[in-house]
mmCIF file of C-alpha atoms in Angstrom:
data_model
loop_
_atom_site.group_PDB
_atom_site.id
_atom_site.type_symbol
_atom_site.label_atom_id
_atom_site.label_comp_id
_atom_site.label_asym_id
_atom_site.label_seq_id
_atom_site.Cartn_x
_atom_site.Cartn_y
_atom_site.Cartn_z
ATOM 1 C CA GLY A 1 -8.185 14.212 5.995
ATOM 2 C CA ALA A 2 -4.384 13.413 5.676
ATOM 3 C CA VAL A 3 -3.478 14.122 2.119
ATOM 4 C CA VAL A 4 -0.471 13.114 0.089
ATOM 5 C CA SER A 5 0.605 13.957 -3.259
ATOM 6 C CA GLN A 6 3.306 12.635 -5.851
ATOM 7 C CA HIS A 7 4.812 14.698 -8.562
ATOM 8 C CA PRO A 8 5.109 13.816 -11.360
ATOM 9 C CA SER A 9 2.167 11.387 -11.471
ATOM 10 C CA ARG A 10 3.101 9.965 -15.165
ATOM 11 C CA VAL A 11 7.117 9.889 -16.345
ATOM 12 C CA ILE A 12 8.719 8.973 -19.727
ATOM 13 C CA CYS A 13 12.694 9.050 -19.876
ATOM 14 C CA LYS A 14 14.988 7.590 -21.809
ATOM 15 C CA SER A 15 17.479 4.554 -20.736
ATOM 16 C CA GLY A 16 20.321 5.594 -18.534
ATOM 17 C CA THR A 17 18.613 8.761 -17.321
ATOM 18 C CA SER A 18 17.734 9.664 -14.106
ATOM 19 C CA VAL A 19 14.269 10.517 -12.738
ATOM 20 C CA LYS A 20 13.182 12.451 -9.491
ATOM 21 C CA ILE A 21 9.850 11.344 -8.128
ATOM 22 C CA GLU A 22 8.418 13.907 -5.055
ATOM 23 C CA CYS A 23 6.116 12.743 -2.173
ATOM 24 C CA ARG A 24 4.701 15.242 0.308
ATOM 25 C CA SER A 25 2.051 14.980 2.961
ATOM 26 C CA LEU A 26 -0.389 18.217 2.225
ATOM 27 C CA ASP A 27 -1.679 18.794 5.504
ATOM 28 C CA PHE A 28 0.532 16.902 8.380
ATOM 29 C CA GLN A 29 4.053 16.144 8.897
ATOM 30 C CA ALA A 30 5.333 13.162 8.280
ATOM 31 C CA THR A 31 8.541 11.904 10.283
ATOM 32 C CA THR A 32 8.128 8.823 8.306
ATOM 33 C CA MET A 33 7.965 8.212 4.645
ATOM 34 C CA PHE A 34 7.852 4.844 2.581
ATOM 35 C CA TRP A 35 8.398 4.130 -0.908
ATOM 36 C CA TYR A 36 6.655 0.752 -2.627
ATOM 37 C CA ARG A 37 6.966 -0.079 -6.117
ATOM 38 C CA GLN A 38 4.751 -2.179 -7.812
ATOM 39 C CA PHE A 39 4.933 -4.135 -10.833
ATOM 40 C CA PRO A 40 1.584 -4.856 -13.161
ATOM 41 C CA LYS A 41 -0.757 -7.694 -11.277
ATOM 42 C CA GLN A 42 1.594 -7.357 -8.572
ATOM 43 C CA SER A 43 1.365 -6.341 -5.053
ATOM 44 C CA LEU A 44 3.249 -3.463 -3.349
ATOM 45 C CA MET A 45 6.533 -4.103 -2.427
ATOM 46 C CA LEU A 46 8.386 -2.085 0.112
ATOM 47 C CA MET A 47 11.435 -0.410 -1.206
ATOM 48 C CA ALA A 48 12.667 1.675 1.867
ATOM 49 C CA THR A 49 12.118 3.537 4.854
ATOM 50 C CA SER A 50 12.647 7.010 4.977
ATOM 51 C CA ASN A 51 13.376 8.821 8.062
ATOM 52 C CA GLU A 52 13.335 13.009 8.275
ATOM 53 C CA GLY A 53 16.953 13.679 8.940
ATOM 54 C CA SER A 54 18.451 10.570 8.350
ATOM 55 C CA LYS A 55 19.719 8.028 5.796
ATOM 56 C CA ALA A 56 16.600 5.748 4.404
ATOM 57 C CA THR A 57 16.486 2.083 5.421
ATOM 58 C CA TYR A 58 16.623 -0.094 2.449
ATOM 59 C CA GLU A 59 15.118 -3.839 2.038
ATOM 60 C CA GLN A 60 16.768 -6.348 1.022
ATOM 61 C CA GLY A 61 17.561 -6.754 -2.750
ATOM 62 C CA VAL A 62 17.196 -2.680 -3.457
ATOM 63 C CA GLU A 63 20.394 -0.917 -4.505
ATOM 64 C CA LYS A 64 20.391 2.049 -2.390
ATOM 65 C CA ASP A 65 22.905 3.614 -5.206
ATOM 66 C CA LYS A 66 20.371 3.020 -7.542
ATOM 67 C CA PHE A 67 17.170 4.234 -6.108
ATOM 68 C CA LEU A 68 18.679 7.648 -4.044
ATOM 69 C CA ILE A 69 16.245 8.633 -1.159
ATOM 70 C CA ASN A 70 15.948 12.083 0.615
ATOM 71 C CA HIS A 71 13.648 13.280 3.007
ATOM 72 C CA ALA A 72 15.135 16.546 3.556
ATOM 73 C CA SER A 73 11.777 17.917 5.574
ATOM 74 C CA LEU A 74 8.833 16.930 7.487
ATOM 75 C CA THR A 75 7.018 16.920 3.976
ATOM 76 C CA LEU A 76 8.772 15.978 1.283
ATOM 77 C CA SER A 77 10.572 12.871 0.568
ATOM 78 C CA THR A 78 12.419 12.205 -2.673
ATOM 79 C CA LEU A 79 13.136 8.990 -4.758
ATOM 80 C CA THR A 80 15.824 9.374 -7.349
ATOM 81 C CA VAL A 81 16.093 6.559 -10.067
ATOM 82 C CA THR A 82 19.637 6.672 -11.220
ATOM 83 C CA SER A 83 20.597 5.281 -14.379
ATOM 84 C CA ALA A 84 17.005 3.727 -15.430
ATOM 85 C CA HIS A 85 16.796 0.783 -17.372
ATOM 86 C CA PRO A 86 13.478 -0.479 -18.818
ATOM 87 C CA GLU A 87 13.366 -3.230 -15.865
ATOM 88 C CA ASP A 88 12.873 0.074 -13.332
ATOM 89 C CA SER A 89 9.323 0.771 -15.519
ATOM 90 C CA SER A 90 6.784 0.396 -12.816
ATOM 91 C CA PHE A 91 4.263 2.108 -10.718
ATOM 92 C CA TYR A 92 6.305 4.056 -7.815
ATOM 93 C CA ILE A 93 3.789 4.449 -4.431
ATOM 94 C CA CYS A 94 5.206 6.666 -1.851
ATOM 95 C CA SER A 95 3.141 6.880 1.883
ATOM 96 C CA ALA A 96 3.684 8.831 5.254
ATOM 97 C CA ARG A 97 3.192 8.191 8.544
ATOM 98 C CA ASP A 98 1.396 10.806 11.136
ATOM 99 C CA LEU A 99 1.878 9.261 14.669
ATOM 100 C CA GLY A 100 -1.553 10.706 16.619
ATOM 101 C CA LYS A 101 -2.972 11.119 13.172
ATOM 102 C CA ALA A 102 -5.541 8.389 13.339
ATOM 103 C CA GLY A 103 -8.951 9.190 13.800
ATOM 104 C CA GLY A 104 -12.863 8.867 12.099
ATOM 105 C CA GLY A 105 -13.092 5.453 13.625
ATOM 106 C CA SER A 106 -9.869 4.218 12.087
ATOM 107 C CA TYR A 107 -6.274 3.432 13.629
ATOM 108 C CA ASN A 108 -5.221 4.147 10.761
ATOM 109 C CA GLU A 109 -1.718 6.398 10.886
ATOM 110 C CA GLN A 110 -0.304 5.559 7.312
ATOM 111 C CA PHE A 111 -1.475 7.857 4.121
ATOM 112 C CA PHE A 112 -0.372 6.909 0.711
ATOM 113 C CA GLY A 113 0.136 9.213 -2.552
ATOM 114 C CA PRO A 114 -1.554 8.345 -5.817
ATOM 115 C CA GLY A 115 1.445 6.797 -7.253
ATOM 116 C CA THR A 116 3.897 7.630 -10.001
ATOM 117 C CA ARG A 117 4.047 5.718 -13.355
ATOM 118 C CA LEU A 118 7.509 5.249 -14.508
ATOM 119 C CA THR A 119 8.379 4.174 -18.149
ATOM 120 C CA VAL A 120 11.789 3.834 -19.363
ATOM 121 C CA LEU A 121 12.424 3.611 -23.244
ATOM 122 C CA GLY B 1 11.148 -14.334 5.666
ATOM 123 C CA GLU B 2 7.338 -13.462 6.745
ATOM 124 C CA SER B 3 4.723 -13.191 4.544
ATOM 125 C CA VAL B 4 1.759 -11.778 3.756
ATOM 126 C CA GLY B 5 -0.523 -13.800 1.139
ATOM 127 C CA LEU B 6 -4.059 -14.191 -0.421
ATOM 128 C CA HIS B 7 -5.854 -17.895 -1.159
ATOM 129 C CA LEU B 8 -7.778 -16.384 -4.015
ATOM 130 C CA PRO B 9 -6.092 -14.393 -6.969
ATOM 131 C CA THR B 10 -9.855 -13.549 -8.735
ATOM 132 C CA LEU B 11 -13.311 -13.613 -7.159
ATOM 133 C CA SER B 12 -16.450 -12.696 -9.659
ATOM 134 C CA VAL B 13 -19.534 -12.311 -7.856
ATOM 135 C CA GLN B 14 -23.088 -10.862 -9.096
ATOM 136 C CA GLU B 15 -24.075 -7.657 -8.247
ATOM 137 C CA GLY B 16 -26.049 -7.673 -4.807
ATOM 138 C CA ASP B 17 -24.638 -11.007 -3.287
ATOM 139 C CA ASN B 18 -21.855 -10.253 -0.543
ATOM 140 C CA SER B 19 -18.148 -10.955 -1.514
ATOM 141 C CA ILE B 20 -15.693 -12.517 1.002
ATOM 142 C CA ILE B 21 -11.992 -12.007 0.362
ATOM 143 C CA ASN B 22 -9.756 -13.622 2.283
ATOM 144 C CA CYS B 23 -5.972 -13.237 3.066
ATOM 145 C CA ALA B 24 -3.182 -15.381 5.462
ATOM 146 C CA TYR B 25 -0.775 -13.941 7.062
ATOM 147 C CA SER B 26 2.852 -14.899 8.779
ATOM 148 C CA ASN B 27 4.116 -12.677 11.240
ATOM 149 C CA SER B 28 2.689 -13.394 14.738
ATOM 150 C CA ALA B 29 4.484 -9.738 15.785
ATOM 151 C CA SER B 30 2.100 -8.155 13.451
ATOM 152 C CA ASP B 31 -0.384 -6.197 15.386
ATOM 153 C CA TYR B 32 -2.467 -3.985 13.165
ATOM 154 C CA PHE B 33 -4.295 -4.900 9.528
ATOM 155 C CA ILE B 34 -5.892 -2.940 7.176
ATOM 156 C CA TRP B 35 -7.588 -3.660 3.849
ATOM 157 C CA TYR B 36 -6.749 -1.615 0.819
ATOM 158 C CA LYS B 37 -8.975 -1.200 -2.561
ATOM 159 C CA GLN B 38 -6.558 -0.357 -5.748
ATOM 160 C CA GLU B 39 -8.475 0.949 -8.599
ATOM 161 C CA SER B 40 -6.211 0.808 -11.980
ATOM 162 C CA GLY B 41 -3.556 3.366 -11.753
ATOM 163 C CA LYS B 42 -3.998 4.335 -8.382
ATOM 164 C CA GLY B 43 -2.830 4.368 -5.068
ATOM 165 C CA PRO B 44 -3.997 2.320 -2.415
ATOM 166 C CA GLN B 45 -7.606 3.323 -0.573
ATOM 167 C CA PHE B 46 -8.085 2.838 2.673
ATOM 168 C CA ILE B 47 -11.112 0.816 3.725
ATOM 169 C CA ILE B 48 -10.903 -0.872 7.098
ATOM 170 C CA ASP B 49 -8.317 -1.644 9.940
ATOM 171 C CA ILE B 50 -8.140 -3.953 12.786
ATOM 172 C CA ARG B 51 -5.780 -4.327 15.436
ATOM 173 C CA SER B 52 -4.626 -7.496 17.210
ATOM 174 C CA ASN B 53 -6.750 -7.386 20.142
ATOM 175 C CA MET B 54 -9.645 -7.464 17.959
ATOM 176 C CA ASP B 55 -11.647 -10.064 16.134
ATOM 177 C CA LYS B 56 -14.147 -8.552 14.564
ATOM 178 C CA ARG B 57 -15.066 -4.691 12.871
ATOM 179 C CA GLN B 58 -17.671 -3.408 11.023
ATOM 180 C CA GLY B 59 -17.671 -0.204 8.569
ATOM 181 C CA GLN B 60 -20.189 1.033 6.284
ATOM 182 C CA ARG B 61 -20.831 -2.286 3.932
ATOM 183 C CA VAL B 62 -17.229 -3.990 4.742
ATOM 184 C CA THR B 63 -16.690 -6.287 7.814
ATOM 185 C CA VAL B 64 -13.161 -7.446 8.985
ATOM 186 C CA LEU B 65 -12.683 -10.612 10.826
ATOM 187 C CA LEU B 66 -9.157 -11.384 12.162
ATOM 188 C CA ASN B 67 -8.302 -14.827 13.646
ATOM 189 C CA LYS B 68 -5.181 -14.494 14.985
ATOM 190 C CA THR B 69 -5.120 -18.507 16.032
ATOM 191 C CA VAL B 70 -4.958 -19.386 12.314
ATOM 192 C CA LYS B 71 -2.970 -16.337 10.985
ATOM 193 C CA HIS B 72 -6.444 -15.486 8.845
ATOM 194 C CA LEU B 73 -8.085 -11.976 7.923
ATOM 195 C CA SER B 74 -11.112 -11.913 5.595
ATOM 196 C CA LEU B 75 -12.728 -8.861 4.089
ATOM 197 C CA GLN B 76 -16.518 -8.906 3.550
ATOM 198 C CA ILE B 77 -18.606 -6.359 1.270
ATOM 199 C CA ALA B 78 -22.236 -6.698 1.793
ATOM 200 C CA ALA B 79 -24.351 -6.432 -1.311
ATOM 201 C CA THR B 80 -21.420 -5.600 -3.595
ATOM 202 C CA GLN B 81 -22.012 -3.123 -5.920
ATOM 203 C CA PRO B 82 -20.107 -2.439 -9.409
ATOM 204 C CA GLY B 83 -17.976 -0.007 -7.831
ATOM 205 C CA ASP B 84 -17.002 -2.154 -5.705
ATOM 206 C CA SER B 85 -14.598 -3.675 -8.646
ATOM 207 C CA ALA B 86 -11.059 -3.467 -8.135
ATOM 208 C CA VAL B 87 -8.279 -5.190 -6.540
ATOM 209 C CA TYR B 88 -8.136 -5.800 -2.665
ATOM 210 C CA PHE B 89 -4.986 -6.170 -0.563
ATOM 211 C CA CYS B 90 -4.731 -6.757 2.867
ATOM 212 C CA ALA B 91 -1.372 -5.277 4.964
ATOM 213 C CA GLU B 92 0.022 -6.187 7.903
ATOM 214 C CA MET B 93 1.877 -3.671 10.145
ATOM 215 C CA ALA B 94 4.515 -4.676 12.501
ATOM 216 C CA HIS B 95 7.387 -2.244 12.298
ATOM 217 C CA ASP B 96 6.463 -1.508 8.624
ATOM 218 C CA MET B 97 3.597 -2.262 6.668
ATOM 219 C CA ARG B 98 3.210 -5.427 4.281
ATOM 220 C CA PHE B 99 1.020 -5.933 1.368
ATOM 221 C CA GLY B 100 -0.338 -9.226 0.226
ATOM 222 C CA ALA B 101 -0.271 -10.624 -3.279
ATOM 223 C CA GLY B 102 -3.672 -9.184 -3.835
ATOM 224 C CA THR B 103 -7.505 -10.225 -5.135
ATOM 225 C CA ARG B 104 -9.292 -8.782 -7.927
ATOM 226 C CA LEU B 105 -12.878 -8.550 -7.310
ATOM 227 C CA THR B 106 -15.261 -8.257 -10.539
ATOM 228 C CA VAL B 107 -18.619 -7.597 -9.664
ATOM 229 C CA LYS B 108 -21.148 -8.554 -12.848
ATOM 230 C CA PRO B 109 -24.520 -6.352 -13.255
#
């Protein structure tokens, strides 16, 4: 199956520091990756769409200078939370899309990582 | 803007009963819909999907119904088990994937 990993799974940092989260597609190449943020008891909110070799597309209200996204290869996208503050504490989830990956009775071509819990003190 | 939402934020059912979780969507351009299950501290887990040219799709113990006329999606879980307890999200796909608010399903033994 299609597997997406994230690293780290949990991170605690001090306010003002930067944190990098990695998202990897382990057994397929993903031309497009997505970053979501999820606050407690809320839904996943799309932050940005990351396309390999080009700039990310950010959703309205998401600061691109604060949430830096790099999609340098077909299997890796990174999200860097710069100058993190306590309000950035959240569950960050990535997903990767592999066109043509659908199968096994599903049309699904987008696969989610396990998430990264960020706590900013 | 366009949104995907849920009618019921919480649902409690007895083990063995059937569960029905509902979702309303508003983007008429969406052509693909998915139901996900999310357990605490984990990423979304794919359950079942359906394309807009279908109105029903069945999986193992789960059925998804799509009513495009009223922009409504539902997930039916047969013989609900304690392991089904989780938060369930519907998601719609136009050019990207958007999630609904979520319903917490609790299964009482």
